[in-house]
Amino acid sequence: MKPKELTPFQALQRSLWMVAQAAPLELRNIALLNLLTGAGPSINLFLGKVVIDEASRLAGQANAGDAIALLLSQPKLLWSLGISVGLNLLVDSVDSVGGSLFASLRDRVQGYVQSKVLHKVATFDDIALFESPDLLNLLQLVEKGIARLQRLSFIVAATFMGIFTFIPSVLVSTSISWWVPLVLLLSSIPSVFVEIKYHKKSWRVEETQAGVTREMDIYARVMTGEAYAKELRLFSLQSVLLNRWQALFERMFSRMERVRRQGALTVLLWSLVGGLGITLPYVYVVLGVLRGSYTLGDLALFTGIILQVRRSLYILISHTGDIYDVALATAPIFQLLDLEPRLTSGTTAMRSPIPDHFPANWATNPTFAAGIQLQQVSFAYPGSEKPILKAIDLQIQPGEMIALVGENGAGKTTFAKLLCRLYDPTGGTILWNGQDLRSLDLSELRSRIAVVMQDYARFPATFRENVGWGFLPKLQEDAALHTVLQEAGIDHLIPDLEHGLETPLGKQLEDGIDLSGGQWQRVAIARSLLRLSQAELLLFDEPTAALDPKNEQEIYDIFRTIARGRMTVIVSHRLALAKLADRIIVLEHGQIVENGSHAELMALGDRYHAMFTRQASSYV
C-alpha cells in the first residue's frame, strides 16, 4: 500500500479545484472585490494626470476668490476630481469588507478539506494506516497540507488582485512606449525561477523531516496529556522529554534555516536586478518631460504606472513561488484521498445462522462446512519481511470456546486481528462457514463479531454512548443498556451519577467524570455484550487485564454464560481464564505448538504445563 506519486502541476490542479468546490460563492465575491480594488489605482492615476494637466493649464488665470468659480467652469477637471474622490471612497469602503470575505473563504476551505480527510481516515478499513511509519508520516504531512491549502485560498484571491492590477497598468504603460512593459516583465522573470527553486528546497526539508515532526508531536502529547501527567511528575521526567523535544526542534530548524538563508540571499540579488528594470522607463519619461514631449501630468501618470506594473508583477511573482510551495505541500492530501487499502470489502452476503445439528461428515464436507477454518494462514505486517504467524491450521467449531495463550510476541493479538479482518493473511485462507473471509461483505462480517480488545477505547462521550455505540440500533433502549451494564457488573454506578446514562465520561469533557481502569474495562465489555443478539463470534483480547482477582472471577462467570452456543476466542496471559475453554491453543513464534484441553495439556507436561505451573506458583 504505497501512495501514488503526484507532480506539482497535478497537485496544483486538484488543489485549485478543491478550493473552487469548497467556496465558490466566496471566490466569486472576492474576485469582484479585487477587480475593483485592483483596477481602481490605475484609473485614479489616469484621472490624476488629467487633474495635474488641467490645473497646470489653468494656473495663474484666477485669483483666490475666483478659483472656485474657475473650477466649476471646467467640466473636465470637475468630473476628473469627482470620479477620483468617489472611486477612492468606494475602494476604501469595499476594501473594509475584505477581511470578513477572506475569513469566510479560509473557514470554508478548511472545513471542506478537513471533512474529506477525516472521512477518508475514518472509513479506511485497513488499520495499516495507523501502524505503518511511512503512512503515519503521510498523515503528518497531510496536516501541514491542510494549512497550506488554506493559504492557497488567500493566494488565489491575491493573484486575482495582481492580475486585475497588472492588466490595466500594462495597457496604460504601453502609451509611454511599447517596450516598457516588456522590460519590466523580462527583468522580473529570474525572480520567478528563484522563488520556485527556494520553495522546492524548503518543502524537501519538510518532507524528509516528517518523521521528526511526528516524533516532536508525540513528546508534546506526552507532556500535555492526562494519561502521562502523574508519572511524568512522580518520576521527574519533564526535563528529559523537554530536552528531547528541543533537540528535535533544533535539528529541524537548523536545516530549514540554512535553506532560508540561501534562498533569501538569492532572492535579494535577483530582486536588485528586477529593480534596475524600473530605472530605464523612469529615466526615459523624465527625459521626455525635459524635452517637452511629455507633460507634468504624464510624468505623474507614468511614474505611478511604472510602480503599479512593478507592484503587480511582484504580487504575481511572489505568489508564483507560493503556489508552487502549496502544490508541493498539498500533494500528500491527494495521495491520502487516492490511497486504496489492501483490505477491501467483498460483496457476498453471509450465510444464515448455523443450525444446531450437522451430518456426521460436516467437518470434511464443504457443503456442510461450518465454524471458522484457518488453512495455512501466515502473516507479516506491511513493510516487514518477518512473519508473525506461520502456516497456521486451525478449526473453531460452532459453539466452541478456544483460548490462545503464549509468551509476548507469539502472535496472539495478530491472530485476533485477522479473525476480525482488520488485516488479510499474507498467505493462506480463513473460511467462515465455508466462505472465504475476503469474499464477504465487510460491514456484515464485523456486525457478527463482538470484541473486547486489549487496547479498548475510552470514548470521550456519554455513558450511554460508550455502551450504546456497541450496537447503534439499541443506543436509545435504556432497558437493553441497563441489562448489559448489569451483566458486566457496573450497573451500580448509574444511580449515583447525577445525569445517569447521560453523564459524560472523560475529564476532557465539561462536567465529565473519569472511571478506574477496571470500570472502563467493564464498560468495554458491556459495549461488546450489547450486540450479542447477532454475534456469532466473541473475541476477547486480554479482557480481564485491568481487573483484580475478585472482579476477574465475576467476569469469568459472565463469559461462561454468554459464550454458550457461540464461537469464542479468548486471548489471555491469565491461564485461569484459559481453563474455561474447550480447547487451548499454545502459540510460540507464530506457530501452534500445542492444542488440547487444560487437562490434556497439563498431562502432556510441556509448554502449557510449564506456563500454568509458573503462574500458579505466584499465587501460593
PDB file of C-alpha atoms in Angstrom, residues 320-517:
ATOM      1  CA  THR A 320       4.007  32.018  -8.184  1.00  0.00           C
ATOM      2  CA  GLY A 321       6.525  30.768  -5.621  1.00  0.00           C
ATOM      3  CA  ASP A 322       3.802  30.420  -3.014  1.00  0.00           C
ATOM      4  CA  ILE A 323       1.605  28.466  -5.429  1.00  0.00           C
ATOM      5  CA  TYR A 324       4.467  26.077  -6.144  1.00  0.00           C
ATOM      6  CA  ASP A 325       5.038  25.709  -2.415  1.00  0.00           C
ATOM      7  CA  VAL A 326       1.349  24.908  -1.903  1.00  0.00           C
ATOM      8  CA  ALA A 327       1.381  22.423  -4.785  1.00  0.00           C
ATOM      9  CA  LEU A 328       4.241  20.536  -3.117  1.00  0.00           C
ATOM     10  CA  ALA A 329       2.612  20.617   0.312  1.00  0.00           C
ATOM     11  CA  THR A 330      -0.904  19.643  -0.769  1.00  0.00           C
ATOM     12  CA  ALA A 331       0.200  16.589  -2.742  1.00  0.00           C
ATOM     13  CA  PRO A 332       0.017  14.387   0.446  1.00  0.00           C
ATOM     14  CA  ILE A 333      -3.683  15.299   0.825  1.00  0.00           C
ATOM     15  CA  PHE A 334      -4.482  13.818  -2.563  1.00  0.00           C
ATOM     16  CA  GLN A 335      -2.118  10.905  -2.007  1.00  0.00           C
ATOM     17  CA  LEU A 336      -4.152  10.090   1.087  1.00  0.00           C
ATOM     18  CA  LEU A 337      -7.503  10.587  -0.658  1.00  0.00           C
ATOM     19  CA  ASP A 338      -6.324   8.331  -3.507  1.00  0.00           C
ATOM     20  CA  LEU A 339      -4.904   5.699  -1.162  1.00  0.00           C
ATOM     21  CA  GLU A 340      -6.602   2.343  -1.550  1.00  0.00           C
ATOM     22  CA  PRO A 341      -6.450  -0.201   1.289  1.00  0.00           C
ATOM     23  CA  ARG A 342      -5.144  -3.658   0.613  1.00  0.00           C
ATOM     24  CA  LEU A 343      -8.117  -4.866   2.584  1.00  0.00           C
ATOM     25  CA  THR A 344     -11.298  -4.386   0.551  1.00  0.00           C
ATOM     26  CA  SER A 345     -14.871  -5.380   1.260  1.00  0.00           C
ATOM     27  CA  GLY A 346     -16.305  -8.396  -0.514  1.00  0.00           C
ATOM     28  CA  THR A 347     -19.834  -8.431  -1.830  1.00  0.00           C
ATOM     29  CA  THR A 348     -21.037 -11.881  -0.793  1.00  0.00           C
ATOM     30  CA  ALA A 349     -23.782 -11.959   1.843  1.00  0.00           C
ATOM     31  CA  MET A 350     -23.059 -14.193   4.816  1.00  0.00           C
ATOM     32  CA  ARG A 351     -24.940 -17.407   5.200  1.00  0.00           C
ATOM     33  CA  SER A 352     -27.810 -17.728   7.625  1.00  0.00           C
ATOM     34  CA  PRO A 353     -27.078 -18.625  11.253  1.00  0.00           C
ATOM     35  CA  ILE A 354     -25.714 -22.149  11.700  1.00  0.00           C
ATOM     36  CA  PRO A 355     -28.250 -24.874  12.548  1.00  0.00           C
ATOM     37  CA  ASP A 356     -27.881 -26.813  15.787  1.00  0.00           C
ATOM     38  CA  HIS A 357     -27.101 -30.204  14.227  1.00  0.00           C
ATOM     39  CA  PHE A 358     -24.892 -31.248  11.322  1.00  0.00           C
ATOM     40  CA  PRO A 359     -24.343 -34.502   9.476  1.00  0.00           C
ATOM     41  CA  ALA A 360     -21.525 -36.641  10.792  1.00  0.00           C
ATOM     42  CA  ASN A 361     -19.217 -35.624   7.945  1.00  0.00           C
ATOM     43  CA  TRP A 362     -19.820 -31.853   8.192  1.00  0.00           C
ATOM     44  CA  ALA A 363     -16.209 -31.088   9.091  1.00  0.00           C
ATOM     45  CA  THR A 364     -14.826 -32.688   5.906  1.00  0.00           C
ATOM     46  CA  ASN A 365     -17.676 -31.957   3.528  1.00  0.00           C
ATOM     47  CA  PRO A 366     -17.503 -28.400   2.087  1.00  0.00           C
ATOM     48  CA  THR A 367     -21.266 -28.421   1.597  1.00  0.00           C
ATOM     49  CA  PHE A 368     -21.694 -28.538   5.374  1.00  0.00           C
ATOM     50  CA  ALA A 369     -18.579 -26.555   6.342  1.00  0.00           C
ATOM     51  CA  ALA A 370     -19.293 -24.537   9.478  1.00  0.00           C
ATOM     52  CA  GLY A 371     -17.401 -22.532  12.024  1.00  0.00           C
ATOM     53  CA  ILE A 372     -14.089 -20.857  11.266  1.00  0.00           C
ATOM     54  CA  GLN A 373     -11.241 -22.610   9.466  1.00  0.00           C
ATOM     55  CA  LEU A 374      -7.697 -21.323   9.115  1.00  0.00           C
ATOM     56  CA  GLN A 375      -5.839 -23.030   6.282  1.00  0.00           C
ATOM     57  CA  GLN A 376      -2.060 -22.495   6.154  1.00  0.00           C
ATOM     58  CA  VAL A 377      -2.514 -18.899   7.379  1.00  0.00           C
ATOM     59  CA  SER A 378       0.635 -16.763   7.503  1.00  0.00           C
ATOM     60  CA  PHE A 379       1.003 -13.052   8.134  1.00  0.00           C
ATOM     61  CA  ALA A 380       3.692 -10.368   8.115  1.00  0.00           C
ATOM     62  CA  TYR A 381       2.978  -6.713   8.820  1.00  0.00           C
ATOM     63  CA  PRO A 382       3.269  -4.280   5.874  1.00  0.00           C
ATOM     64  CA  GLY A 383       6.845  -3.224   5.296  1.00  0.00           C
ATOM     65  CA  SER A 384       8.236  -6.150   7.265  1.00  0.00           C
ATOM     66  CA  GLU A 385       9.531  -9.456   5.945  1.00  0.00           C
ATOM     67  CA  LYS A 386       9.429 -11.105   9.367  1.00  0.00           C
ATOM     68  CA  PRO A 387       6.355 -13.367   9.604  1.00  0.00           C
ATOM     69  CA  ILE A 388       4.274 -13.040  12.778  1.00  0.00           C
ATOM     70  CA  LEU A 389       2.164 -16.125  12.009  1.00  0.00           C
ATOM     71  CA  LYS A 390       3.442 -19.121  10.054  1.00  0.00           C
ATOM     72  CA  ALA A 391       1.265 -21.713   8.297  1.00  0.00           C
ATOM     73  CA  ILE A 392      -1.495 -21.857  10.932  1.00  0.00           C
ATOM     74  CA  ASP A 393      -4.051 -24.648  10.508  1.00  0.00           C
ATOM     75  CA  LEU A 394      -6.958 -24.470  12.932  1.00  0.00           C
ATOM     76  CA  GLN A 395     -10.684 -25.068  13.046  1.00  0.00           C
ATOM     77  CA  ILE A 396     -13.060 -23.377  15.504  1.00  0.00           C
ATOM     78  CA  GLN A 397     -16.313 -25.282  15.623  1.00  0.00           C
ATOM     79  CA  PRO A 398     -19.743 -23.693  16.196  1.00  0.00           C
ATOM     80  CA  GLY A 399     -20.337 -23.161  19.908  1.00  0.00           C
ATOM     81  CA  GLU A 400     -16.696 -23.879  20.799  1.00  0.00           C
ATOM     82  CA  MET A 401     -14.580 -21.705  23.095  1.00  0.00           C
ATOM     83  CA  ILE A 402     -10.860 -21.673  22.481  1.00  0.00           C
ATOM     84  CA  ALA A 403      -8.127 -19.860  24.384  1.00  0.00           C
ATOM     85  CA  LEU A 404      -4.970 -18.523  22.736  1.00  0.00           C
ATOM     86  CA  VAL A 405      -2.001 -18.489  25.099  1.00  0.00           C
ATOM     87  CA  GLY A 406       1.706 -17.928  24.693  1.00  0.00           C
ATOM     88  CA  GLU A 407       4.537 -15.603  25.559  1.00  0.00           C
ATOM     89  CA  ASN A 408       4.595 -11.969  24.446  1.00  0.00           C
ATOM     90  CA  GLY A 409       5.240 -11.696  20.711  1.00  0.00           C
ATOM     91  CA  ALA A 410       3.877 -15.161  19.967  1.00  0.00           C
ATOM     92  CA  GLY A 411       1.255 -13.704  17.567  1.00  0.00           C
ATOM     93  CA  LYS A 412      -1.905 -13.924  19.697  1.00  0.00           C
ATOM     94  CA  THR A 413      -3.195 -10.371  19.117  1.00  0.00           C
ATOM     95  CA  THR A 414      -2.293 -10.586  15.423  1.00  0.00           C
ATOM     96  CA  PHE A 415      -4.360 -13.789  15.240  1.00  0.00           C
ATOM     97  CA  ALA A 416      -7.303 -11.870  16.723  1.00  0.00           C
ATOM     98  CA  LYS A 417      -6.885  -9.019  14.208  1.00  0.00           C
ATOM     99  CA  LEU A 418      -7.063 -11.499  11.324  1.00  0.00           C
ATOM    100  CA  LEU A 419     -10.274 -13.027  12.661  1.00  0.00           C
ATOM    101  CA  CYS A 420     -11.836  -9.536  12.821  1.00  0.00           C
ATOM    102  CA  ARG A 421     -10.473  -8.900   9.325  1.00  0.00           C
ATOM    103  CA  LEU A 422      -8.544  -5.834  10.374  1.00  0.00           C
ATOM    104  CA  TYR A 423      -5.861  -7.380   8.171  1.00  0.00           C
ATOM    105  CA  ASP A 424      -5.908 -10.083   5.498  1.00  0.00           C
ATOM    106  CA  PRO A 425      -3.470 -13.007   5.699  1.00  0.00           C
ATOM    107  CA  THR A 426      -0.379 -12.636   3.542  1.00  0.00           C
ATOM    108  CA  GLY A 427      -0.629 -16.372   2.945  1.00  0.00           C
ATOM    109  CA  GLY A 428      -3.352 -18.992   3.271  1.00  0.00           C
ATOM    110  CA  THR A 429      -7.103 -18.604   3.721  1.00  0.00           C
ATOM    111  CA  ILE A 430      -9.612 -18.006   6.518  1.00  0.00           C
ATOM    112  CA  LEU A 431     -13.080 -19.507   5.966  1.00  0.00           C
ATOM    113  CA  TRP A 432     -16.239 -18.531   7.841  1.00  0.00           C
ATOM    114  CA  ASN A 433     -18.911 -21.211   7.452  1.00  0.00           C
ATOM    115  CA  GLY A 434     -17.100 -22.318   4.285  1.00  0.00           C
ATOM    116  CA  GLN A 435     -16.889 -18.798   2.784  1.00  0.00           C
ATOM    117  CA  ASP A 436     -13.581 -17.032   2.227  1.00  0.00           C
ATOM    118  CA  LEU A 437     -13.428 -14.079   4.618  1.00  0.00           C
ATOM    119  CA  ARG A 438     -12.208 -11.838   1.771  1.00  0.00           C
ATOM    120  CA  SER A 439     -15.338 -12.510  -0.269  1.00  0.00           C
ATOM    121  CA  LEU A 440     -17.746 -11.447   2.495  1.00  0.00           C
ATOM    122  CA  ASP A 441     -19.291  -8.028   2.925  1.00  0.00           C
ATOM    123  CA  LEU A 442     -17.010  -6.371   5.476  1.00  0.00           C
ATOM    124  CA  SER A 443     -19.704  -4.451   7.385  1.00  0.00           C
ATOM    125  CA  GLU A 444     -21.879  -7.539   7.726  1.00  0.00           C
ATOM    126  CA  LEU A 445     -18.924  -9.656   8.832  1.00  0.00           C
ATOM    127  CA  ARG A 446     -17.921  -7.230  11.566  1.00  0.00           C
ATOM    128  CA  SER A 447     -21.526  -6.857  12.712  1.00  0.00           C
ATOM    129  CA  ARG A 448     -21.419 -10.558  13.641  1.00  0.00           C
ATOM    130  CA  ILE A 449     -18.353 -10.171  15.845  1.00  0.00           C
ATOM    131  CA  ALA A 450     -18.427  -8.908  19.442  1.00  0.00           C
ATOM    132  CA  VAL A 451     -14.999  -7.856  20.695  1.00  0.00           C
ATOM    133  CA  VAL A 452     -13.224  -6.537  23.755  1.00  0.00           C
ATOM    134  CA  MET A 453      -9.740  -5.579  22.621  1.00  0.00           C
ATOM    135  CA  GLN A 454      -6.681  -5.284  24.832  1.00  0.00           C
ATOM    136  CA  ASP A 455      -6.406  -1.588  23.970  1.00  0.00           C
ATOM    137  CA  TYR A 456     -10.153  -0.932  24.277  1.00  0.00           C
ATOM    138  CA  ALA A 457     -11.454   2.551  23.505  1.00  0.00           C
ATOM    139  CA  ARG A 458     -12.340   5.124  26.158  1.00  0.00           C
ATOM    140  CA  PHE A 459     -14.592   7.347  24.080  1.00  0.00           C
ATOM    141  CA  PRO A 460     -14.909  10.986  25.216  1.00  0.00           C
ATOM    142  CA  ALA A 461     -18.703  10.663  25.147  1.00  0.00           C
ATOM    143  CA  THR A 462     -21.625   9.970  27.486  1.00  0.00           C
ATOM    144  CA  PHE A 463     -22.062   6.764  29.462  1.00  0.00           C
ATOM    145  CA  ARG A 464     -24.951   5.877  27.120  1.00  0.00           C
ATOM    146  CA  GLU A 465     -22.807   6.341  24.028  1.00  0.00           C
ATOM    147  CA  ASN A 466     -19.823   4.452  25.432  1.00  0.00           C
ATOM    148  CA  VAL A 467     -22.056   1.414  25.785  1.00  0.00           C
ATOM    149  CA  GLY A 468     -24.642   2.037  23.039  1.00  0.00           C
ATOM    150  CA  TRP A 469     -22.096   2.500  20.302  1.00  0.00           C
ATOM    151  CA  GLY A 470     -21.523  -1.254  20.522  1.00  0.00           C
ATOM    152  CA  PHE A 471     -24.803  -1.697  18.618  1.00  0.00           C
ATOM    153  CA  LEU A 472     -26.317   1.546  17.356  1.00  0.00           C
ATOM    154  CA  PRO A 473     -29.926   0.248  16.933  1.00  0.00           C
ATOM    155  CA  LYS A 474     -30.078  -0.140  20.738  1.00  0.00           C
ATOM    156  CA  LEU A 475     -28.475   3.209  21.613  1.00  0.00           C
ATOM    157  CA  GLN A 476     -31.750   4.662  22.952  1.00  0.00           C
ATOM    158  CA  GLU A 477     -33.049   1.448  24.549  1.00  0.00           C
ATOM    159  CA  ASP A 478     -32.472   2.051  28.246  1.00  0.00           C
ATOM    160  CA  ALA A 479     -33.614  -1.439  29.236  1.00  0.00           C
ATOM    161  CA  ALA A 480     -31.070  -3.090  26.916  1.00  0.00           C
ATOM    162  CA  LEU A 481     -28.284  -0.810  28.173  1.00  0.00           C
ATOM    163  CA  HIS A 482     -29.079  -1.487  31.830  1.00  0.00           C
ATOM    164  CA  THR A 483     -29.156  -5.236  31.145  1.00  0.00           C
ATOM    165  CA  VAL A 484     -25.647  -5.342  29.654  1.00  0.00           C
ATOM    166  CA  LEU A 485     -24.331  -2.990  32.340  1.00  0.00           C
ATOM    167  CA  GLN A 486     -25.719  -5.379  34.930  1.00  0.00           C
ATOM    168  CA  GLU A 487     -24.148  -8.365  33.165  1.00  0.00           C
ATOM    169  CA  ALA A 488     -20.813  -6.524  33.085  1.00  0.00           C
ATOM    170  CA  GLY A 489     -21.169  -5.733  36.788  1.00  0.00           C
ATOM    171  CA  ILE A 490     -21.112  -1.938  36.502  1.00  0.00           C
ATOM    172  CA  ASP A 491     -24.806  -1.009  36.641  1.00  0.00           C
ATOM    173  CA  HIS A 492     -24.429   0.033  40.296  1.00  0.00           C
ATOM    174  CA  LEU A 493     -22.639   3.222  39.155  1.00  0.00           C
ATOM    175  CA  ILE A 494     -25.622   4.668  37.294  1.00  0.00           C
ATOM    176  CA  PRO A 495     -27.889   5.606  40.276  1.00  0.00           C
ATOM    177  CA  ASP A 496     -25.004   7.509  41.873  1.00  0.00           C
ATOM    178  CA  LEU A 497     -24.455   9.672  38.801  1.00  0.00           C
ATOM    179  CA  GLU A 498     -26.341  12.973  38.660  1.00  0.00           C
ATOM    180  CA  HIS A 499     -27.085  12.608  34.955  1.00  0.00           C
ATOM    181  CA  GLY A 500     -27.312   8.824  34.847  1.00  0.00           C
ATOM    182  CA  LEU A 501     -26.628   7.425  31.407  1.00  0.00           C
ATOM    183  CA  GLU A 502     -26.168  10.938  30.037  1.00  0.00           C
ATOM    184  CA  THR A 503     -23.096  11.527  32.241  1.00  0.00           C
ATOM    185  CA  PRO A 504     -20.050  12.491  30.137  1.00  0.00           C
ATOM    186  CA  LEU A 505     -17.098  10.141  30.596  1.00  0.00           C
ATOM    187  CA  GLY A 506     -13.646  11.660  30.373  1.00  0.00           C
ATOM    188  CA  LYS A 507     -12.133  14.612  32.216  1.00  0.00           C
ATOM    189  CA  GLN A 508     -11.557  16.408  28.914  1.00  0.00           C
ATOM    190  CA  LEU A 509     -15.337  16.913  28.597  1.00  0.00           C
ATOM    191  CA  GLU A 510     -17.181  19.599  30.521  1.00  0.00           C
ATOM    192  CA  ASP A 511     -18.652  18.088  33.736  1.00  0.00           C
ATOM    193  CA  GLY A 512     -17.105  14.770  32.694  1.00  0.00           C
ATOM    194  CA  ILE A 513     -16.078  12.117  35.187  1.00  0.00           C
ATOM    195  CA  ASP A 514     -13.336   9.542  34.902  1.00  0.00           C
ATOM    196  CA  LEU A 515     -13.544   5.845  35.699  1.00  0.00           C
ATOM    197  CA  SER A 516     -10.945   3.479  37.057  1.00  0.00           C
ATOM    198  CA  GLY A 517      -9.172   1.126  34.656  1.00  0.00           C
TER     199      GLY A 517
END
